[in-house]
Amino acid sequence: MTEDLNQVMKVRRQKLEDLRARGVEPFAYRFQRTHKASEARNLFEERERGGLLDADGFGPVVRVAGRIRSFRAHGKTAFAHLEDDSASIQIYFRKDILGEQAFEVVLDLLDLGDWLGVEGGLFRTRMGEVTVRVASFQVLSKSLRPLPLGKVEEDAQSGQRIVHGDFTDLEGRYRQRYADLAVHPEVREVFRKRARIVSALREFLDEEGFLEVETPVLQPLYGGASARPFVTRHHALDRTMYLRIADELYLKRLVVGGFEKVYEIGKDFRNEGIDRFHNPEFTMLEFYQALADYQDMMELVERLLVRVADRSLGTRVFHYQGEEIRLTPPFRRLRFLEALGEALGSDPLDLPERELRRRAESLNLPELEGAGRGKLLDKLFGALVQEGLRQPTFVMDYPKELSPLAKVHRQDPRLTERFELIIAGQEVANAFSELNDPLDQRRRFEEQTGLRARGDEEAQLMDEDYLRALEYGLPPTGGVGIGVDRLVMLLTDQPSIRDVILFPVLRNVE
RNA sequence: GGGCCGGUAGCUCAGAUGGUAGAGCAACGGACUUUUAAUCCGUAGGUCGCGGGUUCGAGUCCCGCCCGGCUCACCA
């Protein structure tokens, strides 16, 4: 590492040497902690209420550890805050307790950002804060690079946390997520919530009797969605391979195999634009249930979302970017054609492709080359209807061209039995009664091949092995895909997908 | 990919009309035995995203590029 060291880093390296010169190991092996910060505070307050403090107002001795978050020296005493993953707690150093040598280490060789373990009695300061009076301490890890720490002020009345000079540069925060996390407890909380959401998804599906499976990420042929793939090469096999864009076709193969309820939570990869709602790799949940149709799946999705909200938020009513969202079943059902017809002023299926294209062009929707009827309808729907769907809404019964893997609608052969769940204008789930007629599926693939020939790069590929599986017999099956990152954004009130992905994709900088 | 905005000290930011870079916090030295954005005195710290150009002189003006944010598009 030949990087220039700035002044602060040079000083810290010097302190590292000084610590060693005094026989203090700056990178400890372990520390026996008795309490987390929040536990220590609770313990003290409990004893205090019970009148169990000693004559000098001291409670029990605890051993706490964390990162030094603030430091205030006052000559022969010093105050600091140690932050761990539960909270932060104030610690108090006194020269007369620690002795000259140790106190010198505190004043001269500790820095903000260092990991420190301390042992001492709990008491309440004159200003009312529960504090550890340090009897001994151990340097756990010397921080050699200054963290972008803001200065935290706590509003005495509201208890609100005000940070001065906070680390706000988004690029820096995404590129160095470790620093972002280290200085922002609220960012850590978003990702804890994400973990709870994913756990709740698993818990619900497990309870419902779904089997969790893992299907290939690296695939000889991609499919199950309309998207451009990442292409790679296997050297030993000397062949092109693709990162999956969806789990769908493999999961349905498993239903053919006799697993009647399966699900997978995993990464999909789509080689497309990056923005607030799209990261090239993202987390997808897909689940499939034999003998069920899309109506059954709507009901299941309602129950699943309610469970996830209960488990992760403790409420079914929450705010997303200032807007109240109510996850209270039954969600609204809206037919795709009726909604679009209302917006267009006539039945979309009666309009010739030429007219649809004219309407789309008049809305300034570009990139229409190669778009067939289906894509035109979808674009018009996206532009005219979807944004306005704020509360949870199942949009149902999509045109056939749009859904090459969905079963034809039992009452209208121009449609498929498919729904998308829209919340706050964003697609959260996509589902259908799965197409299980192998002959029809072959025709649909052929139509896609036609679209591809017209220039639609996202049209789906013929998958002979999948067709063979269908020929063995796929029972009636309902299937659902849920974009986990989008769901997490909603439930954690985050404006960008980058805020719910720990290490989002960014361009490289040299 | 288009449009708009931005990149100045470790962090947050200020630098009218071009004159050779500043503040707060962090750091360093000193004072201070219950402070909490501690306070007080002092010190140090910058390839102004990168590369060209105009000019006696560029953080500032011009051109190109890199990176980011928002937005439109893309994205079932």
Coordinates of C-alpha atoms (C1' of nucleotides) in Angstrom, one line a residue:
Chain A
M1 CA 0.0 0.0 0.0
T2 CA 1.8 3.1 -1.2
E3 CA -1.1 5.4 -0.6
D4 CA -0.1 8.8 0.9
L5 CA -0.9 9.0 4.5
N6 CA -2.4 12.2 5.6
Q7 CA -1.5 13.9 8.8
V8 CA -4.1 12.2 10.9
M9 CA -3.1 8.7 9.7
K10 CA 0.6 9.4 10.4
V11 CA -0.3 10.4 13.9
R12 CA -2.4 7.3 14.5
R13 CA 0.4 5.0 13.3
Q14 CA 2.7 6.7 15.7
K15 CA 0.3 6.1 18.5
L16 CA 0.1 2.5 17.5
E17 CA 3.9 2.2 18.0
D18 CA 3.7 4.2 21.3
L19 CA 1.1 1.8 22.6
R20 CA 3.3 -1.2 21.8
A21 CA 6.3 0.6 23.4
R22 CA 4.3 0.8 26.6
G23 CA 3.4 -2.9 26.4
V24 CA -0.2 -2.3 25.3
E25 CA -1.3 -4.6 22.5
P26 CA -3.4 -2.5 20.2
F27 CA -5.1 -5.4 18.5
A28 CA -6.5 -7.7 21.2
Y29 CA -7.6 -11.3 20.8
R30 CA -10.8 -11.2 22.8
F31 CA -12.7 -9.3 25.5
Q32 CA -15.1 -10.8 27.9
R33 CA -18.1 -8.6 27.8
T34 CA -20.8 -8.9 30.5
H35 CA -23.3 -6.4 29.1
K36 CA -24.1 -4.6 25.9
A37 CA -24.5 -0.8 26.3
S38 CA -28.3 -1.0 26.4
E39 CA -28.3 -3.9 28.9
A40 CA -25.9 -2.0 31.2
R41 CA -28.1 1.0 31.2
N42 CA -31.2 -1.0 31.9
L43 CA -29.5 -2.9 34.6
F44 CA -28.5 0.3 36.4
E45 CA -32.0 1.8 36.1
E46 CA -33.5 -1.3 37.4
R47 CA -31.3 -1.3 40.5
E48 CA -31.8 2.4 40.9
R49 CA -35.6 1.9 41.0
G50 CA -35.3 -0.9 43.4
G51 CA -33.2 1.3 45.7
L52 CA -30.3 -1.2 45.4
L53 CA -27.5 1.2 44.7
D54 CA -24.7 1.5 47.2
A55 CA -24.2 4.5 49.5
D56 CA -22.2 6.4 46.9
G57 CA -24.8 5.8 44.2
F58 CA -23.0 3.1 42.4
G59 CA -24.6 0.1 40.8
P60 CA -23.0 -3.2 39.7
V61 CA -19.7 -3.5 37.9
V62 CA -20.0 -4.2 34.2
R63 CA -17.7 -5.0 31.3
V64 CA -18.8 -3.2 28.1
A65 CA -17.1 -2.8 24.7
G66 CA -17.5 -0.7 21.6
R67 CA -16.2 1.9 19.4
I68 CA -15.2 5.3 20.9
R69 CA -17.8 7.6 19.4
S70 CA -17.0 10.8 21.4
F71 CA -14.3 12.0 23.7
R72 CA -14.1 14.9 26.1
A73 CA -11.0 15.4 28.2
H74 CA -10.9 17.6 31.2
G75 CA -7.4 17.5 32.6
K76 CA -7.5 14.8 35.3
T77 CA -10.8 13.3 34.0
A78 CA -12.2 12.4 30.6
F79 CA -15.6 11.3 29.3
A80 CA -16.3 9.3 26.2
H81 CA -19.1 7.3 24.6
L82 CA -18.7 3.7 23.6
E83 CA -21.0 2.5 20.9
D84 CA -21.9 -1.2 20.3
D85 CA -24.6 -2.7 18.2
S86 CA -27.2 -2.1 20.9
A87 CA -26.6 1.6 21.8
S88 CA -23.9 3.8 23.2
I89 CA -23.0 4.3 26.8
Q90 CA -20.9 7.0 28.4
I91 CA -17.7 6.0 30.2
Y92 CA -15.8 8.1 32.7
F93 CA -12.0 8.1 33.2
R94 CA -10.3 9.4 36.3
K95 CA -6.6 9.8 36.8
D96 CA -6.8 9.0 40.5
I97 CA -8.5 5.7 39.7
L98 CA -6.5 4.6 36.7
G99 CA -3.1 5.8 37.8
E100 CA -0.8 8.1 36.0
Q101 CA 0.4 5.6 33.3
A102 CA -3.0 4.3 32.2
F103 CA -4.5 7.7 32.3
E104 CA -1.8 9.0 30.0
V105 CA -2.7 6.3 27.5
V106 CA -6.3 7.5 27.6
L107 CA -5.4 11.1 27.0
D108 CA -2.6 10.6 24.5
L109 CA -3.1 7.4 22.6
L110 CA -6.8 6.8 22.2
D111 CA -8.8 8.1 19.3
L112 CA -12.3 8.3 18.0
G113 CA -13.0 5.1 16.2
D114 CA -10.9 2.9 18.4
W115 CA -12.5 -0.3 19.8
L116 CA -12.2 -0.3 23.5
G117 CA -13.3 -2.6 26.3
V118 CA -13.8 -1.3 29.8
E119 CA -14.7 -2.5 33.2
G120 CA -16.2 -0.4 36.0
G121 CA -19.1 0.5 38.2
L122 CA -22.3 2.1 36.9
F123 CA -23.5 5.4 38.2
R124 CA -25.5 8.4 37.2
T125 CA -23.7 11.7 36.5
R126 CA -24.7 15.1 37.7
M127 CA -26.2 15.7 34.3
G128 CA -28.3 12.5 34.7
E129 CA -26.6 10.1 32.3
V130 CA -25.9 6.5 33.2
T131 CA -22.2 6.1 33.0
V132 CA -19.5 3.5 33.6
R133 CA -16.7 4.7 35.9
V134 CA -13.7 3.0 34.3
A135 CA -11.6 0.9 36.7
S136 CA -9.6 -0.7 33.9
F137 CA -9.7 -0.8 30.1
Q138 CA -8.3 -2.8 27.2
V139 CA -7.6 -1.5 23.7
L140 CA -9.3 -3.9 21.4
S141 CA -8.5 -2.4 18.0
K142 CA -6.6 0.7 17.2
S143 CA -8.3 2.7 14.4
L144 CA -5.7 3.9 11.9
R145 CA -8.0 5.8 9.6
P146 CA -10.3 8.5 10.8
L147 CA -14.0 7.6 10.4
P148 CA -16.2 10.2 8.9
L149 CA -17.8 10.8 12.3
G150 CA -20.3 13.6 12.6
K151 CA -20.8 15.2 16.0
V152 CA -23.9 13.9 17.7
E153 CA -26.1 16.1 19.8
E154 CA -29.1 14.9 21.6
D155 CA -32.0 17.3 22.0
A156 CA -32.7 17.4 25.7
Q157 CA -36.4 17.7 25.2
S158 CA -37.3 15.5 22.3
G159 CA -34.4 13.2 22.7
Q160 CA -33.9 13.6 19.0
R161 CA -30.5 12.8 17.5
I162 CA -29.0 15.7 15.7
V163 CA -25.7 15.1 13.8
H164 CA -23.4 17.9 12.9
G165 CA -21.1 17.5 9.9
D166 CA -22.6 14.1 9.2
F167 CA -21.2 11.8 6.5
T168 CA -23.8 12.4 3.8
D169 CA -22.0 12.0 0.6
L170 CA -24.0 9.3 -1.1
E171 CA -21.2 8.1 -3.4
G172 CA -18.8 7.8 -0.4
R173 CA -21.4 6.0 1.6
Y174 CA -22.2 3.4 -1.0
R175 CA -18.5 2.9 -1.9
Q176 CA -17.4 2.6 1.7
R177 CA -20.5 1.0 3.2
Y178 CA -18.4 -0.2 6.2
A179 CA -17.8 3.5 7.1
D180 CA -21.5 4.4 6.4
L181 CA -22.6 1.6 8.7
A182 CA -20.0 2.4 11.3
V183 CA -21.2 6.0 11.8
H184 CA -24.9 5.5 11.1
P185 CA -26.9 3.3 13.5
E186 CA -30.0 4.1 11.5
V187 CA -28.5 2.6 8.4
R188 CA -27.6 -0.5 10.4
E189 CA -31.3 -0.6 11.5
V190 CA -32.5 -0.7 7.9
F191 CA -30.4 -3.8 7.2
R192 CA -31.6 -5.5 10.5
K193 CA -35.1 -4.8 9.3
R194 CA -34.3 -6.3 6.0
A195 CA -33.1 -9.5 7.7
R196 CA -36.3 -9.6 9.7
I197 CA -38.4 -9.3 6.5
V198 CA -36.5 -12.1 4.8
S199 CA -36.9 -14.3 7.9
A200 CA -40.6 -13.6 8.0
L201 CA -40.9 -14.6 4.3
R202 CA -39.2 -17.9 5.0
E203 CA -41.1 -18.5 8.2
F204 CA -44.4 -17.9 6.5
L205 CA -43.6 -20.2 3.5
D206 CA -42.2 -22.9 5.7
E207 CA -45.3 -22.9 7.8
E208 CA -47.4 -23.1 4.7
G209 CA -45.6 -26.3 3.8
F210 CA -43.3 -24.9 1.0
L211 CA -39.9 -26.5 0.5
E212 CA -37.0 -24.2 0.1
V213 CA -34.8 -25.2 -2.8
E214 CA -31.7 -23.9 -4.7
T215 CA -31.7 -23.9 -8.4
P216 CA -28.8 -22.9 -10.8
V217 CA -27.6 -19.3 -10.9
L218 CA -25.2 -20.3 -13.7
Q219 CA -27.3 -21.5 -16.6
P220 CA -26.7 -22.8 -20.1
L221 CA -29.9 -21.0 -21.2
Y222 CA -31.6 -18.2 -19.5
G223 CA -35.4 -17.6 -19.2
G224 CA -38.4 -17.0 -17.1
A225 CA -38.5 -13.3 -17.7
S226 CA -37.9 -10.7 -20.3
A227 CA -34.5 -9.2 -19.8
R228 CA -30.9 -9.1 -21.1
P229 CA -28.6 -11.5 -19.3
F230 CA -25.0 -11.3 -18.1
V231 CA -23.0 -13.6 -20.3
T232 CA -20.0 -15.5 -19.1
R233 CA -17.8 -18.4 -20.2
H234 CA -17.0 -21.8 -18.7
H235 CA -13.5 -22.7 -19.7
A236 CA -13.4 -26.4 -19.0
L237 CA -16.7 -26.9 -20.8
D238 CA -15.8 -24.4 -23.4
R239 CA -19.2 -22.9 -23.6
T240 CA -21.2 -19.8 -23.0
M241 CA -23.2 -19.6 -19.8
Y242 CA -25.6 -17.0 -18.4
L243 CA -26.4 -15.7 -15.0
R244 CA -30.0 -16.3 -14.3
I245 CA -32.6 -13.6 -14.9
A246 CA -35.3 -15.5 -13.1
D247 CA -35.8 -18.8 -11.1
E248 CA -39.1 -19.6 -12.8
L249 CA -38.4 -22.4 -15.3
Y250 CA -36.3 -24.4 -12.8
L251 CA -38.8 -24.1 -10.0
K252 CA -41.6 -25.4 -12.3
R253 CA -39.4 -28.3 -13.4
L254 CA -39.4 -29.2 -9.7
V255 CA -43.2 -29.1 -9.5
V256 CA -43.1 -31.6 -12.5
G257 CA -40.8 -33.6 -10.3
G258 CA -43.3 -33.9 -7.6
F259 CA -42.4 -31.1 -5.1
E260 CA -45.9 -29.6 -4.9
K261 CA -44.9 -26.4 -3.0
V262 CA -41.4 -24.9 -3.6
Y263 CA -39.8 -21.6 -3.1
E264 CA -36.4 -20.0 -3.6
I265 CA -34.9 -16.8 -2.3
G266 CA -31.9 -15.8 -4.3
K267 CA -30.1 -13.4 -6.6
D268 CA -31.2 -12.7 -10.1
F269 CA -29.1 -10.7 -12.6
R270 CA -30.3 -8.4 -15.3
N271 CA -27.9 -6.6 -17.6
E272 CA -29.9 -3.4 -17.8
G273 CA -29.9 0.2 -16.6
I274 CA -29.2 1.2 -13.0
D275 CA -31.4 3.6 -11.2
R276 CA -33.4 4.1 -8.0
F277 CA -35.4 0.9 -8.6
H278 CA -32.9 -1.3 -10.4
N279 CA -29.6 -2.9 -9.3
P280 CA -28.0 -5.3 -11.7
E281 CA -28.2 -8.1 -9.1
F282 CA -31.2 -8.2 -6.9
T283 CA -33.0 -10.6 -4.6
M284 CA -36.0 -12.4 -5.9
L285 CA -38.5 -14.6 -4.1
E286 CA -40.4 -17.1 -6.2
F287 CA -42.9 -19.7 -5.0
Y288 CA -45.0 -22.2 -6.8
Q289 CA -48.0 -24.2 -5.5
A290 CA -49.5 -27.2 -7.3
L291 CA -53.2 -27.4 -7.8
A292 CA -53.6 -23.7 -7.2
D293 CA -54.5 -20.9 -9.6
Y294 CA -53.8 -17.1 -9.6
Q295 CA -56.8 -16.4 -7.4
D296 CA -55.4 -18.7 -4.8
M297 CA -52.1 -17.0 -5.1
M298 CA -53.6 -13.5 -4.6
E299 CA -55.0 -14.7 -1.3
L300 CA -51.7 -16.2 -0.3
V301 CA -49.8 -13.0 -1.2
E302 CA -52.2 -11.0 1.0
R303 CA -51.5 -13.3 3.9
L304 CA -47.8 -13.3 3.3
L305 CA -47.5 -9.5 3.2
V306 CA -49.6 -9.1 6.3
R307 CA -47.3 -11.6 8.1
V308 CA -44.2 -9.8 6.9
A309 CA -45.5 -6.4 8.0
D310 CA -46.6 -7.7 11.4
R311 CA -43.2 -9.4 12.0
S312 CA -40.9 -6.6 10.7
L313 CA -42.9 -3.5 11.5
G314 CA -45.5 -4.6 14.0
T315 CA -48.1 -2.8 12.0
R316 CA -50.0 -3.1 8.7
V317 CA -50.2 0.7 8.2
F318 CA -47.0 2.5 7.5
H319 CA -45.6 5.4 5.6
Y320 CA -43.6 5.3 2.4
Q321 CA -42.0 8.6 1.5
G322 CA -44.7 10.5 3.4
E323 CA -47.6 8.6 2.0
E324 CA -49.7 6.3 4.2
I325 CA -49.9 2.7 2.9
R326 CA -52.5 0.3 4.4
L327 CA -51.7 -3.4 4.0
T328 CA -55.2 -4.5 4.9
P329 CA -56.7 -7.3 2.9
P330 CA -58.6 -7.8 0.7
F331 CA -56.5 -5.6 -1.6
R332 CA -58.2 -3.9 -4.5
R333 CA -58.6 -6.0 -7.7
L334 CA -58.4 -4.1 -11.0
R335 CA -58.6 -5.6 -14.4
F336 CA -55.7 -4.5 -16.7
L337 CA -58.0 -3.9 -19.7
E338 CA -60.7 -2.1 -17.8
A339 CA -58.2 0.3 -16.2
L340 CA -56.3 0.9 -19.4
G341 CA -59.6 1.2 -21.4
E342 CA -60.8 3.9 -19.0
A343 CA -57.5 5.8 -19.5
L344 CA -57.6 5.4 -23.3
G345 CA -61.3 6.0 -23.7
S346 CA -61.9 2.8 -25.7
D347 CA -61.3 -1.0 -25.3
P348 CA -57.5 -1.5 -25.9
L349 CA -58.1 -4.8 -27.7
D350 CA -60.3 -3.1 -30.3
L351 CA -57.6 -0.6 -31.2
P352 CA -55.3 -1.7 -34.0
E353 CA -51.6 -1.8 -33.4
R354 CA -51.1 1.3 -35.5
E355 CA -53.4 3.2 -33.2
L356 CA -51.7 1.9 -30.1
R357 CA -48.4 3.0 -31.4
R358 CA -49.8 6.5 -32.3
R359 CA -51.1 6.8 -28.7
A360 CA -47.8 5.8 -27.2
E361 CA -45.9 8.2 -29.5
S362 CA -48.2 11.0 -28.5
L363 CA -47.3 10.3 -24.9
N364 CA -43.6 10.7 -25.9
L365 CA -42.8 7.1 -25.0
P366 CA -39.7 6.3 -27.0
E367 CA -38.0 3.0 -27.7
L368 CA -41.1 1.7 -29.5
E369 CA -39.2 0.1 -32.3
G370 CA -39.8 -3.6 -32.3
A371 CA -42.6 -3.4 -29.8
G372 CA -45.5 -5.6 -30.6
R373 CA -49.1 -5.1 -29.4
G374 CA -48.3 -6.5 -26.0
K375 CA -45.4 -4.2 -25.3
L376 CA -47.3 -1.2 -26.5
L377 CA -50.2 -2.0 -24.1
D378 CA -47.7 -2.5 -21.3
K379 CA -46.1 0.8 -22.0
L380 CA -49.4 2.6 -22.1
F381 CA -50.5 1.0 -18.9
G382 CA -47.2 2.0 -17.2
A383 CA -47.6 5.6 -18.4
L384 CA -51.3 6.0 -17.8
V385 CA -52.4 3.8 -14.9
Q386 CA -49.6 2.3 -12.8
E387 CA -48.2 5.5 -11.2
G388 CA -51.7 6.3 -9.8
L389 CA -52.0 3.0 -7.9
R390 CA -50.9 3.9 -4.5
Q391 CA -52.6 1.5 -2.1
P392 CA -52.0 -2.3 -2.6
T393 CA -53.7 -3.2 -5.9
F394 CA -53.8 -6.5 -7.8
V395 CA -53.8 -5.6 -11.5
M396 CA -55.3 -8.7 -13.2
D397 CA -55.7 -10.4 -16.5
Y398 CA -52.9 -9.2 -18.7
P399 CA -53.0 -9.6 -22.5
K400 CA -51.6 -12.8 -23.8
E401 CA -48.6 -11.3 -25.7
L402 CA -47.3 -9.9 -22.5
S403 CA -47.2 -13.2 -20.6
P404 CA -45.6 -16.1 -22.5
L405 CA -45.5 -18.3 -19.4
A406 CA -49.0 -17.7 -18.1
K407 CA -52.1 -19.8 -18.8
V408 CA -54.8 -18.5 -21.1
H409 CA -57.7 -16.9 -19.2
R410 CA -60.5 -19.4 -18.7
Q411 CA -63.1 -16.8 -19.8
D412 CA -61.3 -14.7 -22.4
P413 CA -58.7 -16.3 -24.8
R414 CA -57.1 -12.9 -25.5
L415 CA -56.0 -12.7 -21.9
T416 CA -53.9 -14.6 -19.4
E417 CA -54.5 -15.4 -15.8
R418 CA -51.9 -13.2 -14.4
F419 CA -51.6 -10.4 -11.8
E420 CA -49.2 -7.9 -10.6
L421 CA -49.3 -6.4 -7.1
I422 CA -48.7 -2.6 -7.3
I423 CA -48.0 -0.6 -4.1
A424 CA -47.1 3.1 -4.2
G425 CA -46.9 2.8 -8.0
Q426 CA -44.3 0.1 -7.8
E427 CA -44.5 -3.5 -8.9
V428 CA -44.0 -5.7 -5.8
A429 CA -45.3 -9.1 -7.0
N430 CA -46.0 -10.8 -10.4
A431 CA -47.9 -14.0 -10.6
F432 CA -49.9 -16.3 -12.8
S433 CA -51.7 -19.5 -13.2
E434 CA -48.8 -21.2 -14.8
L435 CA -49.1 -22.4 -18.4
N436 CA -48.9 -26.2 -18.2
D437 CA -50.0 -27.2 -21.7
P438 CA -46.7 -28.0 -23.4
L439 CA -48.1 -27.5 -26.9
D440 CA -49.4 -24.1 -26.1
Q441 CA -46.1 -23.3 -24.4
R442 CA -44.2 -24.2 -27.5
R443 CA -46.4 -21.9 -29.6
R444 CA -45.8 -19.1 -27.1
F445 CA -42.1 -19.6 -27.3
E446 CA -42.4 -19.4 -31.1
E447 CA -44.2 -16.1 -30.9
Q448 CA -41.4 -14.8 -28.7
T449 CA -38.9 -16.0 -31.3
G450 CA -40.9 -13.9 -33.8
L451 CA -40.7 -10.8 -31.5
R452 CA -37.0 -11.4 -31.2
A453 CA -36.6 -11.4 -34.9
R454 CA -38.5 -8.1 -35.0
G455 CA -35.8 -6.6 -32.7
D456 CA -37.2 -7.2 -29.2
E457 CA -33.9 -8.1 -27.5
E458 CA -35.8 -9.1 -24.4
A459 CA -38.1 -11.6 -26.0
Q460 CA -37.8 -15.1 -24.4
L461 CA -35.9 -18.0 -25.7
M462 CA -37.1 -21.4 -26.8
D463 CA -36.2 -23.9 -24.0
E464 CA -36.5 -27.4 -25.3
D465 CA -35.6 -29.0 -22.0
Y466 CA -38.3 -27.0 -20.2
L467 CA -40.8 -28.1 -22.8
R468 CA -39.8 -31.7 -22.2
A469 CA -40.5 -31.3 -18.5
L470 CA -43.9 -29.9 -19.3
E471 CA -44.6 -32.9 -21.6
Y472 CA -44.2 -35.2 -18.6
G473 CA -47.0 -33.2 -17.0
L474 CA -47.0 -30.1 -14.8
P475 CA -50.1 -30.1 -12.6
P476 CA -52.2 -26.9 -12.4
T477 CA -49.8 -24.5 -10.6
G478 CA -49.9 -21.0 -9.2
G479 CA -46.6 -19.1 -9.2
V480 CA -45.5 -15.8 -7.7
G481 CA -42.4 -13.7 -7.9
I482 CA -41.7 -11.0 -5.3
G483 CA -38.9 -8.4 -5.7
V484 CA -37.5 -8.6 -2.2
D485 CA -35.5 -5.3 -2.5
R486 CA -38.6 -3.4 -3.6
L487 CA -40.5 -4.9 -0.7
V488 CA -37.8 -3.9 1.7
M489 CA -37.7 -0.4 0.3
L490 CA -41.4 0.0 1.0
L491 CA -41.3 -1.4 4.5
T492 CA -38.2 0.5 5.6
D493 CA -39.3 3.8 3.8
Q494 CA -36.1 4.0 1.7
P495 CA -36.2 6.1 -1.5
S496 CA -33.5 4.1 -3.4
I497 CA -32.8 0.4 -3.9
R498 CA -29.2 1.3 -3.1
D499 CA -30.4 2.0 0.4
V500 CA -31.5 -1.6 1.0
I501 CA -28.6 -3.3 -0.8
L502 CA -25.4 -3.3 1.3
F503 CA -23.0 -3.0 -1.6
P504 CA -24.9 -1.6 -4.6
V505 CA -23.2 -1.7 -8.1
L506 CA -21.3 1.5 -8.9
R507 CA -18.9 2.3 -11.7
N508 CA -15.2 1.6 -10.9
V509 CA -12.9 4.4 -10.1
E510 CA -9.2 4.0 -10.4
Chain B
rG1 C1' -28.3 7.0 -23.5
rG2 C1' -30.8 12.5 -23.0
rG3 C1' -31.6 16.7 -19.5
rC4 C1' -30.5 19.2 -14.9
rC5 C1' -27.3 19.6 -10.5
rG6 C1' -22.8 18.5 -8.2
rG7 C1' -17.1 16.8 -7.1
rU8 C1' -12.6 22.5 -2.8
rA9 C1' -8.8 19.9 4.1
rG10 C1' -10.5 13.3 7.2
rC11 C1' -16.2 15.1 7.5
rU12 C1' -19.9 19.2 6.4
rC13 C1' -19.5 23.4 3.6
rA14 C1' -18.1 28.9 1.9
rG15 C1' -15.1 30.9 -1.9
rA16 C1' -19.7 38.2 -6.8
rU17 C1' -17.3 40.6 -11.3
rG18 C1' -10.4 35.7 -13.0
rG19 C1' -5.4 38.1 -8.6
rU20 C1' -2.7 32.7 -6.3
rA21 C1' -7.8 29.1 -0.9
rG22 C1' -11.2 29.8 4.1
rA23 C1' -14.8 28.3 8.4
rG24 C1' -16.9 24.6 11.9
rC25 C1' -15.9 19.8 13.5
rA26 C1' -11.9 16.1 13.5
rA27 C1' -6.2 16.2 14.3
rC28 C1' -1.7 18.3 17.0
rG29 C1' 0.4 21.5 21.6
rG30 C1' -1.3 23.8 26.3
rA31 C1' -5.2 24.8 30.5
rC32 C1' -9.2 22.4 33.1
rU33 C1' -11.4 16.2 38.6
rU34 C1' -19.2 15.2 36.6
rU35 C1' -18.7 16.7 30.8
rU36 C1' -21.9 15.7 26.7
rA37 C1' -21.9 19.8 19.5
rA38 C1' -17.7 20.6 26.7
rU39 C1' -15.0 25.3 27.0
rC40 C1' -10.6 28.6 26.5
rC41 C1' -5.5 29.8 24.1
rG42 C1' -2.3 28.2 20.1
rU43 C1' -0.6 25.0 15.7
rA44 C1' -0.7 22.2 11.5
rG45 C1' -3.3 20.3 7.4
rG46 C1' -5.3 21.3 0.4
rU47 C1' -2.4 17.4 -7.0
rC48 C1' -9.5 22.8 -5.6
rG49 C1' -12.2 15.2 -9.7
rC50 C1' -8.6 14.4 -14.3
rG51 C1' -6.5 16.4 -18.9
rG52 C1' -6.0 20.3 -22.3
rG53 C1' -6.9 25.6 -23.7
rU54 C1' -7.5 31.1 -23.1
rU55 C1' -4.8 34.7 -19.9
rC56 C1' 0.7 38.2 -17.2
rG57 C1' -2.4 35.3 -13.8
rA58 C1' -7.6 29.9 -13.5
rG59 C1' -11.0 26.8 -7.8
rU60 C1' -13.4 30.7 -10.9
rC61 C1' -13.8 31.3 -18.1
rC62 C1' -13.7 27.5 -22.6
rC63 C1' -13.2 22.3 -24.5
rG64 C1' -12.9 17.0 -23.5
rC65 C1' -13.1 13.1 -20.1
rC66 C1' -14.0 10.5 -15.2
rC67 C1' -17.3 9.8 -10.9
rG68 C1' -22.0 10.7 -8.4
rG69 C1' -27.2 12.4 -7.5
rC70 C1' -32.0 13.5 -9.4
rU71 C1' -35.0 12.9 -13.7
rC72 C1' -36.7 11.0 -18.5
rA73 C1' -36.0 6.5 -21.0
rC74 C1' -35.0 1.4 -20.2
rC75 C1' -36.8 -2.2 -16.6
rA76 C1' -43.3 -7.6 -16.8

